[in-house]
PDB file of C-alpha atoms and ligand atoms in Angstrom:
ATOM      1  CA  UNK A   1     -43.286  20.582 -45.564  1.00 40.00           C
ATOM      2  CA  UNK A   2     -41.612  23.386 -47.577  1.00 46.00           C
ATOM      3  CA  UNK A   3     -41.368  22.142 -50.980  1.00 56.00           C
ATOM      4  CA  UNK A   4     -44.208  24.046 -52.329  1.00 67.00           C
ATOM      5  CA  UNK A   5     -42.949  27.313 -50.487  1.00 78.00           C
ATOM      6  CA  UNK A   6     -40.736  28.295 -53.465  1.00 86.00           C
ATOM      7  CA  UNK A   7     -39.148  31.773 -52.450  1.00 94.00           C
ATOM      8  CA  UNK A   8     -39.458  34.338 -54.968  1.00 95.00           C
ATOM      9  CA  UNK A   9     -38.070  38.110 -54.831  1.00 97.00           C
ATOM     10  CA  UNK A  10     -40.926  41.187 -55.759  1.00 97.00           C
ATOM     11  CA  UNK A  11     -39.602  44.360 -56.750  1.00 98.00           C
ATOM     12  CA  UNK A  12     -41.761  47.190 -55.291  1.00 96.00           C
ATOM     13  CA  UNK A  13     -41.593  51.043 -56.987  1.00 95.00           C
ATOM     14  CA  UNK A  14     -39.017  53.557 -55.851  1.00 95.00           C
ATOM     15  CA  UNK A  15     -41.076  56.750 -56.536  1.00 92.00           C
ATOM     16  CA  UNK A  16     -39.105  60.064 -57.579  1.00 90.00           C
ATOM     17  CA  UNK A  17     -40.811  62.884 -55.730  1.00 71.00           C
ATOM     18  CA  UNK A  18     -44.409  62.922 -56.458  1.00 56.00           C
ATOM     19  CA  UNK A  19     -44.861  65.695 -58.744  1.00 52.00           C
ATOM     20  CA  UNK A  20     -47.551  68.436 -57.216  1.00 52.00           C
ATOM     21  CA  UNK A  21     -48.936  70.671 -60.167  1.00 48.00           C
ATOM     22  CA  UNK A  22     -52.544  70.303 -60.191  1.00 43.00           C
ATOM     23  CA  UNK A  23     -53.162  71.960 -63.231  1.00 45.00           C
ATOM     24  CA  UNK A  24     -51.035  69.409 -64.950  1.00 49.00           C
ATOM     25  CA  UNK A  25     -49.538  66.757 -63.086  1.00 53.00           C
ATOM     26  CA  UNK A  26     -48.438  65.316 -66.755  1.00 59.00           C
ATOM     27  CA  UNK A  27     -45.400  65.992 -68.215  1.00 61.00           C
ATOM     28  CA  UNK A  28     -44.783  64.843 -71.813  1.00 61.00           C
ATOM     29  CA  UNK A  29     -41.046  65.609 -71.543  1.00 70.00           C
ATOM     30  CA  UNK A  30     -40.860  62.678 -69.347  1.00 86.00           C
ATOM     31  CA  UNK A  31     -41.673  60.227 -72.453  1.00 88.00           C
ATOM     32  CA  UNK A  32     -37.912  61.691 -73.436  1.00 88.00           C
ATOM     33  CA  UNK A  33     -36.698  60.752 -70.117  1.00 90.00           C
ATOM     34  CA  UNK A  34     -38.075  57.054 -70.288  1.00 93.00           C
ATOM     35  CA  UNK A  35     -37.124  56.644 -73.503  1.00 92.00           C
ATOM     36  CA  UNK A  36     -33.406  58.001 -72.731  1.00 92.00           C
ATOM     37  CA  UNK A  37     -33.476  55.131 -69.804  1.00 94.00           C
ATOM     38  CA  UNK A  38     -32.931  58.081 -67.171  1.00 94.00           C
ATOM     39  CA  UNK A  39     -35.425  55.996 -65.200  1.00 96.00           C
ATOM     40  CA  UNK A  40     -37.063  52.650 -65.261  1.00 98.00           C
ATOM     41  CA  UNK A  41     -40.454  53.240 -65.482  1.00 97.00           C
ATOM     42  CA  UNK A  42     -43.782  55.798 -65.847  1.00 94.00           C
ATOM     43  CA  UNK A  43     -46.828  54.939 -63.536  1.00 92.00           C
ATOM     44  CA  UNK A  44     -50.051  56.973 -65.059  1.00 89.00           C
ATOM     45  CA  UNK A  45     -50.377  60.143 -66.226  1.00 87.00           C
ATOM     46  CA  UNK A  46     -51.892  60.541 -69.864  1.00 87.00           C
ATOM     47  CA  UNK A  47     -48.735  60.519 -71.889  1.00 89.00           C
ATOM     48  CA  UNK A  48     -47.895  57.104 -73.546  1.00 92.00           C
ATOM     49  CA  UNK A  49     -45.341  56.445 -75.711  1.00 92.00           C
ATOM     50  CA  UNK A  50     -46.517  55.494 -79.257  1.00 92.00           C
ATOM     51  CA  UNK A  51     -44.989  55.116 -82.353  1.00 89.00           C
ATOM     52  CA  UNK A  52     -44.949  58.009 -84.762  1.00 84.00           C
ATOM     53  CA  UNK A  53     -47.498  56.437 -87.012  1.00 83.00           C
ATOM     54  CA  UNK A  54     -50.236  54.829 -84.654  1.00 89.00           C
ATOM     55  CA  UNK A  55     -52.856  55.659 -83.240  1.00 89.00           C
ATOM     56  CA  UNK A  56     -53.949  55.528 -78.741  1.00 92.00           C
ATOM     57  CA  UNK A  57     -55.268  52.276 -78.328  1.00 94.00           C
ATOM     58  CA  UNK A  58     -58.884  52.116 -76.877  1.00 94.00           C
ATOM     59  CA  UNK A  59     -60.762  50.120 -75.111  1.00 93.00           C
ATOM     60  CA  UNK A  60     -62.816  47.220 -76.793  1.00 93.00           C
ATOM     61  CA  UNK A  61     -65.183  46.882 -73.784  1.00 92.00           C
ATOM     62  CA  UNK A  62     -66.905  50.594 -73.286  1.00 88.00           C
ATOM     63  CA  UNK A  63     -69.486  51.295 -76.110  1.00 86.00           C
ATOM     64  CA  UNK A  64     -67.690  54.689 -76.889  1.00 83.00           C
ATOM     65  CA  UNK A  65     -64.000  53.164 -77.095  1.00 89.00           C
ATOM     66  CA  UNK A  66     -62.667  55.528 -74.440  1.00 90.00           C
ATOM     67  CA  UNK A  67     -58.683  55.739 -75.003  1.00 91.00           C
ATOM     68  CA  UNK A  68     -56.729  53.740 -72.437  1.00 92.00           C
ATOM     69  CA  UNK A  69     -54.402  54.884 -69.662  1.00 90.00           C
ATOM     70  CA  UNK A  70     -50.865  53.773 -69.981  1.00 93.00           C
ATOM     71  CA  UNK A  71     -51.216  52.523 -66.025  1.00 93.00           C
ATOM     72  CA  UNK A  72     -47.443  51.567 -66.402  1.00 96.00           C
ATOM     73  CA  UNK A  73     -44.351  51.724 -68.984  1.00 97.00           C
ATOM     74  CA  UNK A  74     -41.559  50.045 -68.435  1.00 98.00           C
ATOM     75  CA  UNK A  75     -37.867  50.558 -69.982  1.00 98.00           C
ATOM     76  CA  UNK A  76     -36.675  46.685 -70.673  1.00 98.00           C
ATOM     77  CA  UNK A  77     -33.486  48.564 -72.084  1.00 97.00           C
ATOM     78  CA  UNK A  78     -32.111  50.667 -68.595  1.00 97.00           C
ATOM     79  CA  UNK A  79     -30.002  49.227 -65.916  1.00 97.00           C
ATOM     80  CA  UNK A  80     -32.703  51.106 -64.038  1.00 98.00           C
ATOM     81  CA  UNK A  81     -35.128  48.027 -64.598  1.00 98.00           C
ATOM     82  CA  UNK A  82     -34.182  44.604 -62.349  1.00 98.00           C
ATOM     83  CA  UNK A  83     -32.108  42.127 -64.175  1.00 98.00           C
ATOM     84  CA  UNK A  84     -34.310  40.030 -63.170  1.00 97.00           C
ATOM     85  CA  UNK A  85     -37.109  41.193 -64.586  1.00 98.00           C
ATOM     86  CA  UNK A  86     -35.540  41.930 -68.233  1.00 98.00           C
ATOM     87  CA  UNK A  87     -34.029  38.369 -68.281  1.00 97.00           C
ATOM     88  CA  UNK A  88     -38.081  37.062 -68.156  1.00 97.00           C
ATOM     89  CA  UNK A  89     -39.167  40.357 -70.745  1.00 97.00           C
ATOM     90  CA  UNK A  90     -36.396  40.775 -73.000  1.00 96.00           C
ATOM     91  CA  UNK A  91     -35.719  43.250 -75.035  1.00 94.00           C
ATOM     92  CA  UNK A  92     -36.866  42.958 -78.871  1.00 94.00           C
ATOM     93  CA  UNK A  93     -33.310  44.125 -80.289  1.00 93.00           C
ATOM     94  CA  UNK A  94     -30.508  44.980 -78.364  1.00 91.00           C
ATOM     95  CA  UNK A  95     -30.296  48.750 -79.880  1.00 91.00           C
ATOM     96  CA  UNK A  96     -32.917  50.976 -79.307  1.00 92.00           C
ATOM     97  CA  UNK A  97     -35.383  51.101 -76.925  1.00 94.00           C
ATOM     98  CA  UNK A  98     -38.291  48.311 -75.679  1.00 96.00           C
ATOM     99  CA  UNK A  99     -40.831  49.192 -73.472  1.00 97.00           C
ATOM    100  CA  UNK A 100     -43.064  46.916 -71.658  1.00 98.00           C
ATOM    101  CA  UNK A 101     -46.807  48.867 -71.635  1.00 98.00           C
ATOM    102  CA  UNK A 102     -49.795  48.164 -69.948  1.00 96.00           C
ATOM    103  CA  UNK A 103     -53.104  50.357 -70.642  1.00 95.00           C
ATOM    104  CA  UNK A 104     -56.457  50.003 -68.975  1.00 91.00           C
ATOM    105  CA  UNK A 105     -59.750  51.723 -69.354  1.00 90.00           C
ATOM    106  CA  UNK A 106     -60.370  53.797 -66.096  1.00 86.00           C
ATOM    107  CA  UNK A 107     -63.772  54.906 -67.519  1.00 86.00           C
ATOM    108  CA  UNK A 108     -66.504  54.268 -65.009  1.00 83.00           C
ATOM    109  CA  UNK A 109     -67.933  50.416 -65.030  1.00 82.00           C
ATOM    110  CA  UNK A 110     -71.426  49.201 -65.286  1.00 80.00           C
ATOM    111  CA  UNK A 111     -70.676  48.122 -61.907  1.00 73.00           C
ATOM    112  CA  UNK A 112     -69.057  50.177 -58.887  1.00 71.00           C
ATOM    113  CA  UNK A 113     -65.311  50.433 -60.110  1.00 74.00           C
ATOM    114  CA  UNK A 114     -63.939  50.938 -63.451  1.00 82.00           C
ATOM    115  CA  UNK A 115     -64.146  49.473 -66.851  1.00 88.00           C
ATOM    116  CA  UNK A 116     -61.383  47.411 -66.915  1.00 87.00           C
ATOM    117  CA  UNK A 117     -62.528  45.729 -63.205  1.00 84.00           C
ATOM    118  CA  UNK A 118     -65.216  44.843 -64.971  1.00 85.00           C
ATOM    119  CA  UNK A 119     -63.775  42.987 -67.803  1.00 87.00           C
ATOM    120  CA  UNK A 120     -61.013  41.246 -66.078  1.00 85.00           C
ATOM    121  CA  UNK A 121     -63.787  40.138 -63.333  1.00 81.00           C
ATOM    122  CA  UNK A 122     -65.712  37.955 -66.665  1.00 81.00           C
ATOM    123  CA  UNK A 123     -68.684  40.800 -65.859  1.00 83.00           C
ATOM    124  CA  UNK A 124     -68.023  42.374 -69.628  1.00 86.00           C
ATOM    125  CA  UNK A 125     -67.127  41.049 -73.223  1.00 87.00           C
ATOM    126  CA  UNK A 126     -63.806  42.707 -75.598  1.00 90.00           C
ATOM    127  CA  UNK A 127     -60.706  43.905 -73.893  1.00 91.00           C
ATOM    128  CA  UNK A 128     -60.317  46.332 -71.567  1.00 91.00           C
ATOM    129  CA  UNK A 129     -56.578  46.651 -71.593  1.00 93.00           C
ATOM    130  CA  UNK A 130     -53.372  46.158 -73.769  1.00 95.00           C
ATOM    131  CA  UNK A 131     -50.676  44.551 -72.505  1.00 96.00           C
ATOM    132  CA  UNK A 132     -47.229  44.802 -74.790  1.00 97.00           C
ATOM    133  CA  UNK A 133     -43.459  45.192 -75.977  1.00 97.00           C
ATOM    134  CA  UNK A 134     -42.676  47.619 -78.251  1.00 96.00           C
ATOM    135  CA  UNK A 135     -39.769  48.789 -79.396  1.00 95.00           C
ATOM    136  CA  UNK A 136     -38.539  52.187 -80.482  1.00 92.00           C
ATOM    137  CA  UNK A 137     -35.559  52.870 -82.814  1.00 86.00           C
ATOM    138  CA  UNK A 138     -34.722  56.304 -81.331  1.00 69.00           C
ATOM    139  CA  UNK A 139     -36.317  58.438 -78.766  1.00 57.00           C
ATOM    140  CA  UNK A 140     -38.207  60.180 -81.644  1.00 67.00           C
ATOM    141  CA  UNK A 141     -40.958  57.905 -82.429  1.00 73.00           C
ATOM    142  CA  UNK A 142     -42.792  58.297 -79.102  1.00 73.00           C
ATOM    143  CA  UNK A 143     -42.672  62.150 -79.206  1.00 76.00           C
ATOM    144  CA  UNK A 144     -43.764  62.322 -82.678  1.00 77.00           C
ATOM    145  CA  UNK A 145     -46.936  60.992 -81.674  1.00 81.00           C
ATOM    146  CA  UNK A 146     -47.486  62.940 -78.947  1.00 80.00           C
ATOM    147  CA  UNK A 147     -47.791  65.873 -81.508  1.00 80.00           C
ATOM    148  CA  UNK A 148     -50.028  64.222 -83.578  1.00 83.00           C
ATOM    149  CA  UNK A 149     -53.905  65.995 -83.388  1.00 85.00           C
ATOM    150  CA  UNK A 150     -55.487  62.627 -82.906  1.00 83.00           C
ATOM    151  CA  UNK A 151     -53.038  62.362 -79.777  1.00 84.00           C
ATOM    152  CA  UNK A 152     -53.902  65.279 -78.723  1.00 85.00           C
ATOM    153  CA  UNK A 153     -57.746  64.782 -79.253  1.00 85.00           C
ATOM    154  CA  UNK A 154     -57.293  60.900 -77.291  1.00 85.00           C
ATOM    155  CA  UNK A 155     -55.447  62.537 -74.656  1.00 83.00           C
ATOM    156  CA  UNK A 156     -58.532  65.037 -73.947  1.00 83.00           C
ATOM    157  CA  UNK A 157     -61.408  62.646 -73.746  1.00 80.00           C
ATOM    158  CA  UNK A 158     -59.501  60.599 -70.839  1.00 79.00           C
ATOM    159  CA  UNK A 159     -61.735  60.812 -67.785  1.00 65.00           C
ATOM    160  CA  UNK A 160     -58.945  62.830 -65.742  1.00 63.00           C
ATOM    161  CA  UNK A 161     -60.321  62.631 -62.556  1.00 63.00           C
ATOM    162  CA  UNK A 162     -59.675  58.564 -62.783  1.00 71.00           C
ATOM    163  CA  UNK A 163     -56.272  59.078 -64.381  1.00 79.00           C
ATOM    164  CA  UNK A 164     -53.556  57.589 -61.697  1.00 82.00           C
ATOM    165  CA  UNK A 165     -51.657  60.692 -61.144  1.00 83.00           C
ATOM    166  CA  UNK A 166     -48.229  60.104 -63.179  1.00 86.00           C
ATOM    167  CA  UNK A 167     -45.164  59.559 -61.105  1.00 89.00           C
ATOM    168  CA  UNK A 168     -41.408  58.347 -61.922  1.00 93.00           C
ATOM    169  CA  UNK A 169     -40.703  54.954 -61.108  1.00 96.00           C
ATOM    170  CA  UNK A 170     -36.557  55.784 -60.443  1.00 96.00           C
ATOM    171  CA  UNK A 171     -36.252  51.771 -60.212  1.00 97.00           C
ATOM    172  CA  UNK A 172     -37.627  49.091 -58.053  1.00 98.00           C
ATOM    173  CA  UNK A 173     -35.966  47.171 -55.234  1.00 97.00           C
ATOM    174  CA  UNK A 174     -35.848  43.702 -53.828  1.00 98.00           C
ATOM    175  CA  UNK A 175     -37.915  42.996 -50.879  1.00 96.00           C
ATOM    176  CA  UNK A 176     -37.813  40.359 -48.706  1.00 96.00           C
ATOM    177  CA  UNK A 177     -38.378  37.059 -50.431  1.00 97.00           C
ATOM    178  CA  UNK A 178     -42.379  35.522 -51.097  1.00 96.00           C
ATOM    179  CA  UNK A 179     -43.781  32.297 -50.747  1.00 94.00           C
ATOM    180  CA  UNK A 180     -46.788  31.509 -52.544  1.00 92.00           C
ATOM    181  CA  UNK A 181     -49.797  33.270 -51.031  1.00 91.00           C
ATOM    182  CA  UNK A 182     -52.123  31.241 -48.142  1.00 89.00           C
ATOM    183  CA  UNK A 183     -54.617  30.932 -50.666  1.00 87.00           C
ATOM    184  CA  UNK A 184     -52.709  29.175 -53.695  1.00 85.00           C
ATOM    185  CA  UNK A 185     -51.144  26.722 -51.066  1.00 87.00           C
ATOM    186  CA  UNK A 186     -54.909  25.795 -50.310  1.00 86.00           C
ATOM    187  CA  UNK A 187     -55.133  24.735 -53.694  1.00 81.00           C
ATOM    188  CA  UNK A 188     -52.409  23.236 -53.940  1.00 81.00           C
ATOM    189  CA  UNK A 189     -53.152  20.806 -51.396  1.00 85.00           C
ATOM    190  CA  UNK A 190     -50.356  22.057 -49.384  1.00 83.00           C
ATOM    191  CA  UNK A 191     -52.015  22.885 -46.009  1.00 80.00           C
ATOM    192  CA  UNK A 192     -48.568  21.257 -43.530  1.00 82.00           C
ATOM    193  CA  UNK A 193     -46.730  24.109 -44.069  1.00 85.00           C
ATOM    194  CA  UNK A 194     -44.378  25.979 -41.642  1.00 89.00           C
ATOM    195  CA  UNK A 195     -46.813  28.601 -40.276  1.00 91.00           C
ATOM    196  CA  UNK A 196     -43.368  30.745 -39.066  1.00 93.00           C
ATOM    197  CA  UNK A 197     -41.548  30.668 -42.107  1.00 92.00           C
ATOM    198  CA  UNK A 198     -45.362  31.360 -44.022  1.00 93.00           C
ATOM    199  CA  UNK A 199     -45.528  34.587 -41.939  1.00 94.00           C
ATOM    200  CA  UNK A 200     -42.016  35.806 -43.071  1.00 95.00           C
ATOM    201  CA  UNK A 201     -42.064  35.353 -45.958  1.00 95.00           C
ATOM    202  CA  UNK A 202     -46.305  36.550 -47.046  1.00 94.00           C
ATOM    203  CA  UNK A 203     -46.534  38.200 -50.324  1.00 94.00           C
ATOM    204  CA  UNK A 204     -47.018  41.770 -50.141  1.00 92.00           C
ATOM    205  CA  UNK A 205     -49.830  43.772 -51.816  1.00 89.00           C
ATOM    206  CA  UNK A 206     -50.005  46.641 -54.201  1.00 89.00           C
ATOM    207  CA  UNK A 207     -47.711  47.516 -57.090  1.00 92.00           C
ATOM    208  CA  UNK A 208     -44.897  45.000 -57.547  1.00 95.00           C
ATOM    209  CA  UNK A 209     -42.942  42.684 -60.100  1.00 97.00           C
ATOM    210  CA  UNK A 210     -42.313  39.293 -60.144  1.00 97.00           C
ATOM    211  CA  UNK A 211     -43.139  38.050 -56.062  1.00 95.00           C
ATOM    212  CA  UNK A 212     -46.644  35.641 -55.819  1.00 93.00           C
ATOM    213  CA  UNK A 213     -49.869  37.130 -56.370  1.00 91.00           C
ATOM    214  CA  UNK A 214     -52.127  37.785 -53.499  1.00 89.00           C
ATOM    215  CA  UNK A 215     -55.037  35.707 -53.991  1.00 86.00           C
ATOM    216  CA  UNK A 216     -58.883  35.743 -53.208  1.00 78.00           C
ATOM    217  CA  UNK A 217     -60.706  32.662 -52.942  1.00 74.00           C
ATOM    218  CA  UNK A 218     -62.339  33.843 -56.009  1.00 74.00           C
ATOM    219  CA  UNK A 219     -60.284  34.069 -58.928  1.00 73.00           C
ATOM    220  CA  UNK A 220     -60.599  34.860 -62.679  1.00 73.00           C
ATOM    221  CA  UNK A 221     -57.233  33.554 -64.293  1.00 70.00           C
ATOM    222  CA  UNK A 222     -56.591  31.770 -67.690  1.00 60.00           C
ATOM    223  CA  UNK A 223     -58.023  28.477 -68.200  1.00 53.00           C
ATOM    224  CA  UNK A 224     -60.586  28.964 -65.205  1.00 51.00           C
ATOM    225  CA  UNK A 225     -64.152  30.051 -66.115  1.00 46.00           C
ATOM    226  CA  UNK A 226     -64.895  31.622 -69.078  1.00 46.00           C
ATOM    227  CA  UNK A 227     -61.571  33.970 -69.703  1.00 48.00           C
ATOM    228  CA  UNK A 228     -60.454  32.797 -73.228  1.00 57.00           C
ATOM    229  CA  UNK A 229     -57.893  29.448 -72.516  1.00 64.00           C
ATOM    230  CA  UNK A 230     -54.112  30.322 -71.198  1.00 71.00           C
ATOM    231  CA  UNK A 231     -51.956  30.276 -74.481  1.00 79.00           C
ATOM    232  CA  UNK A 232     -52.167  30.043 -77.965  1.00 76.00           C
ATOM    233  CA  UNK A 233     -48.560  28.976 -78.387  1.00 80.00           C
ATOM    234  CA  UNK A 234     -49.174  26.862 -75.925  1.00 80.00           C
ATOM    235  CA  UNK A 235     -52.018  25.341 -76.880  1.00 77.00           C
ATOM    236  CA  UNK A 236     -51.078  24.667 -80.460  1.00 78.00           C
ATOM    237  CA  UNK A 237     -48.310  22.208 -78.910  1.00 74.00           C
ATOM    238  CA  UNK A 238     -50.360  19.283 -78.323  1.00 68.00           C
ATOM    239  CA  UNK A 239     -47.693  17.609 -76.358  1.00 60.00           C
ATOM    240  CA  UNK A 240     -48.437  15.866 -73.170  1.00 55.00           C
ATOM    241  CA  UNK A 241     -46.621  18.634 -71.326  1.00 59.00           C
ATOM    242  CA  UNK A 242     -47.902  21.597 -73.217  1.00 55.00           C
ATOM    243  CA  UNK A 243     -50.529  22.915 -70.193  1.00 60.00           C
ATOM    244  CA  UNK A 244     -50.487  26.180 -70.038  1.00 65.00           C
ATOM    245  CA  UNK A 245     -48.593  27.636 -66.843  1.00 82.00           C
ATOM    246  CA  UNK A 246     -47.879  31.254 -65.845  1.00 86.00           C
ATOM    247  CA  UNK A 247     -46.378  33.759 -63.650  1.00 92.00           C
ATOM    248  CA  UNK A 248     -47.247  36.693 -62.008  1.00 93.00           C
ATOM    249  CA  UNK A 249     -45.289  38.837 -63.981  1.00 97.00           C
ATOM    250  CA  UNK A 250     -46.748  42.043 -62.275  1.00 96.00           C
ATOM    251  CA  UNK A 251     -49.385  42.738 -59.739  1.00 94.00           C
ATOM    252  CA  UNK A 252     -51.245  46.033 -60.817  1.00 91.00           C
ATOM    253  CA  UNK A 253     -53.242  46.238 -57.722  1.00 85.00           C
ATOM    254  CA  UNK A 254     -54.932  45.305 -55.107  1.00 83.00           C
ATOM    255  CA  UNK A 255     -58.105  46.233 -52.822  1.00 76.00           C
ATOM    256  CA  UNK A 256     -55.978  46.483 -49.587  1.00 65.00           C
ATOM    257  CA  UNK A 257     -52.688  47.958 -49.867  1.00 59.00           C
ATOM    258  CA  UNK A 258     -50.165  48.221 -46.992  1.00 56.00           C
ATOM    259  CA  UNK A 259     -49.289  51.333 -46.668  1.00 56.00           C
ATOM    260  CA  UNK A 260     -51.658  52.535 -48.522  1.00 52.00           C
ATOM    261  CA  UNK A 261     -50.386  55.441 -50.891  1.00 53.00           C
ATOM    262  CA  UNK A 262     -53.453  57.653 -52.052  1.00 50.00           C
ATOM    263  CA  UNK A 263     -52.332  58.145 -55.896  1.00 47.00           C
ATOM    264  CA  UNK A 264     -52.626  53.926 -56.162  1.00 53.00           C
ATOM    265  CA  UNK A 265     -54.948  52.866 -58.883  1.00 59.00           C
ATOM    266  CA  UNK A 266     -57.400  51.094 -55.788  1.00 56.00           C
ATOM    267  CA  UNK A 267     -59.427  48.163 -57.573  1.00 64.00           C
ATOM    268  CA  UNK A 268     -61.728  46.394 -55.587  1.00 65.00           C
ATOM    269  CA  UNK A 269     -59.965  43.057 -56.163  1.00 74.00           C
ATOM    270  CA  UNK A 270     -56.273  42.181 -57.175  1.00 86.00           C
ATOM    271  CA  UNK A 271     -55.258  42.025 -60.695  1.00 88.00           C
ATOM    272  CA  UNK A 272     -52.407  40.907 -62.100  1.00 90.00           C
ATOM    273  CA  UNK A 273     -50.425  40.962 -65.518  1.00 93.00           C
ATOM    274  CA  UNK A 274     -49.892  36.634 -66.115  1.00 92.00           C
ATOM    275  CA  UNK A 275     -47.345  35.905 -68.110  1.00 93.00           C
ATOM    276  CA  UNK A 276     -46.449  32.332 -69.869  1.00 91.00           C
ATOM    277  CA  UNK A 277     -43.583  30.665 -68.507  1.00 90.00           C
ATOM    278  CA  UNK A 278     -42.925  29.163 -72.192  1.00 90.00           C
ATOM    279  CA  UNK A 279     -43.554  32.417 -74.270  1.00 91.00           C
ATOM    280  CA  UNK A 280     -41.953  35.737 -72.698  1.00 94.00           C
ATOM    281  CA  UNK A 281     -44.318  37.391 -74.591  1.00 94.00           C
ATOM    282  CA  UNK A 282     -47.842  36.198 -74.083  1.00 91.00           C
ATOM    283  CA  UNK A 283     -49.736  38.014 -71.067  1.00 92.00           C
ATOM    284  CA  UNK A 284     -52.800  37.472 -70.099  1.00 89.00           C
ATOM    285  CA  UNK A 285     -54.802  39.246 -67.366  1.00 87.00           C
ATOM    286  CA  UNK A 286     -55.616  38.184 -63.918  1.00 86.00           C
ATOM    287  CA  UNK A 287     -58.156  39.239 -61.367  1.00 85.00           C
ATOM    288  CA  UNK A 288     -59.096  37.484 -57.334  1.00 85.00           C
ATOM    289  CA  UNK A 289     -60.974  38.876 -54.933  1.00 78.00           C
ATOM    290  CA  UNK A 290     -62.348  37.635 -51.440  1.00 65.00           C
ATOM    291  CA  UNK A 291     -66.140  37.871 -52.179  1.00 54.00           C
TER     292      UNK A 291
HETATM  293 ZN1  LIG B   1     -63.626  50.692 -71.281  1.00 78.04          ZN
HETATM  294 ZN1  LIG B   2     -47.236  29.645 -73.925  1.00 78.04          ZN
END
């Protein structure tokens, strides 16, 4: 039986050279090159890009709001991003620039890992994260605000030493085409399945886009539990039809990564960035893990 094996190509990261300055391994004159679309995408550091008149979102979970780290910006507006993945996020206006941000709070948890583990696991109340498209008219706005004191001020209270260390995502390429992870074919009922054809196709773990999510056989998604109910598009359509499904848009992490690359934000579970299938712009946060 293969009709529930529905092949789907991940995009892993194709890292520029890892930039070694330990004094400051952030450079805010790479917000110009993401904006300019030299590159696809910026993977931590401490420098988001924020329009000129807002201020660094923090975290609704900690009790002292601790600033979030942008844990990935994408350009939605560079032939350096897949196709692919720009046909499913599109771009808010065709001139300009969109970028597709997610933040988390790496301040320490209540429980071994980080804040944002914590609240994606159901362990703690508010929002740990922002997930979102923005767009930019020029390449000014998000340098502006990188001058701006409060910027500044957000920028020093991170807790550096959990900051992923910031690195160029040049673009991300195809890998071999994913079936739907062992344990999502479980729940599906689907357990005839063509063991050969299973192992050549297993999602991969770590950083990717688009692909199947590696899951536990504990999971925290939408709809399960007590995380807040899929979508509210969605469920404001009261039509027979209108149940809330998602993708895994991206995977941020997860505890075991092949090939394991030491500047990886580790969590100790996978998360994921869900995003409606009906409503390109509603995320919602994921999180399995095997215990
Ligand atoms: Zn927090
Ligand atoms: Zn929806």
């Amino acid at each position: 039986m293969t009709g529930q094996l529905e092949l789907i190509t991940p995009y892993l990261p194709v890292y520029s050279e890892p930039i070694h300055d330990t004094q400051n391994n952030d450079k805010p004159n790479l917000l110009a090159g993401l904006l300019a679309g030299d590159f696809s995408a910026l993977y931590g550091g401490s420098h988001p890009a924020l329009k000129a008149d807002e201020k660094w979102p923090r975290c609704e979970t900690c009790a002292n709001r601790t600033p979030l780290v942008p844990y990935l910006q994408i350009n939605l507006s560079t032939e350096c991003t897949p196709a692919e993945f720009r046909n499913l996020v599109p771009p808010l206006r065709p001139d300009g620039v969109t970028l597709f941000q997610v933040f988390v709070c790496t301040a320490y948890g209540e429980n071994p890992g980080n804040c944002f583990e914590d609240w994606i696991s159901g362990a703690a109340e508010g929002k740990a994260w922002l997930v979102r498209v923005v767009h930019f008219d020029g390449d000014a706005d998000g340098l502006l605000a990188s001058e701006a004191a409060e910027f500044q001020e957000a920028q020093r209270s991170l807790v550096t030493e959990l900051v992923p260390t910031q690195r160029i995502v040049a673009t991300w390429t195809p890998e071999n085409p994913e079936v739907p992870h062992r344990e999502t074919l479980f729940q599906l009922g689907c357990t005839d399945y063509d063991e050969e054809f299973y192992d050549a196709h297993e999602p991969v773990s770590g950083l990717k886009l688009l692909g199947h999510a590696i899951l536990g056989m504990v999971e925290n998604l939408p709809g399960d539990g007590d995380q807040e109910e899929g979508c509210s598009s969605c469920n404001a359509d009261h039509s027979p039809d209108s149940a809330w499904s998602f993708r895994c848009l991206v995977q941020l992490g997860t505890d075991v990564v092949d090939d394991c690359d030491e500047s990886e934000f580790m969590t100790s579970g996978n998360t994921y960035v869900l995003q409606c299938t009906r409503h390109p712009y509603v995320f919602q946060g994921g999180r399995s893990f095997s215990w």
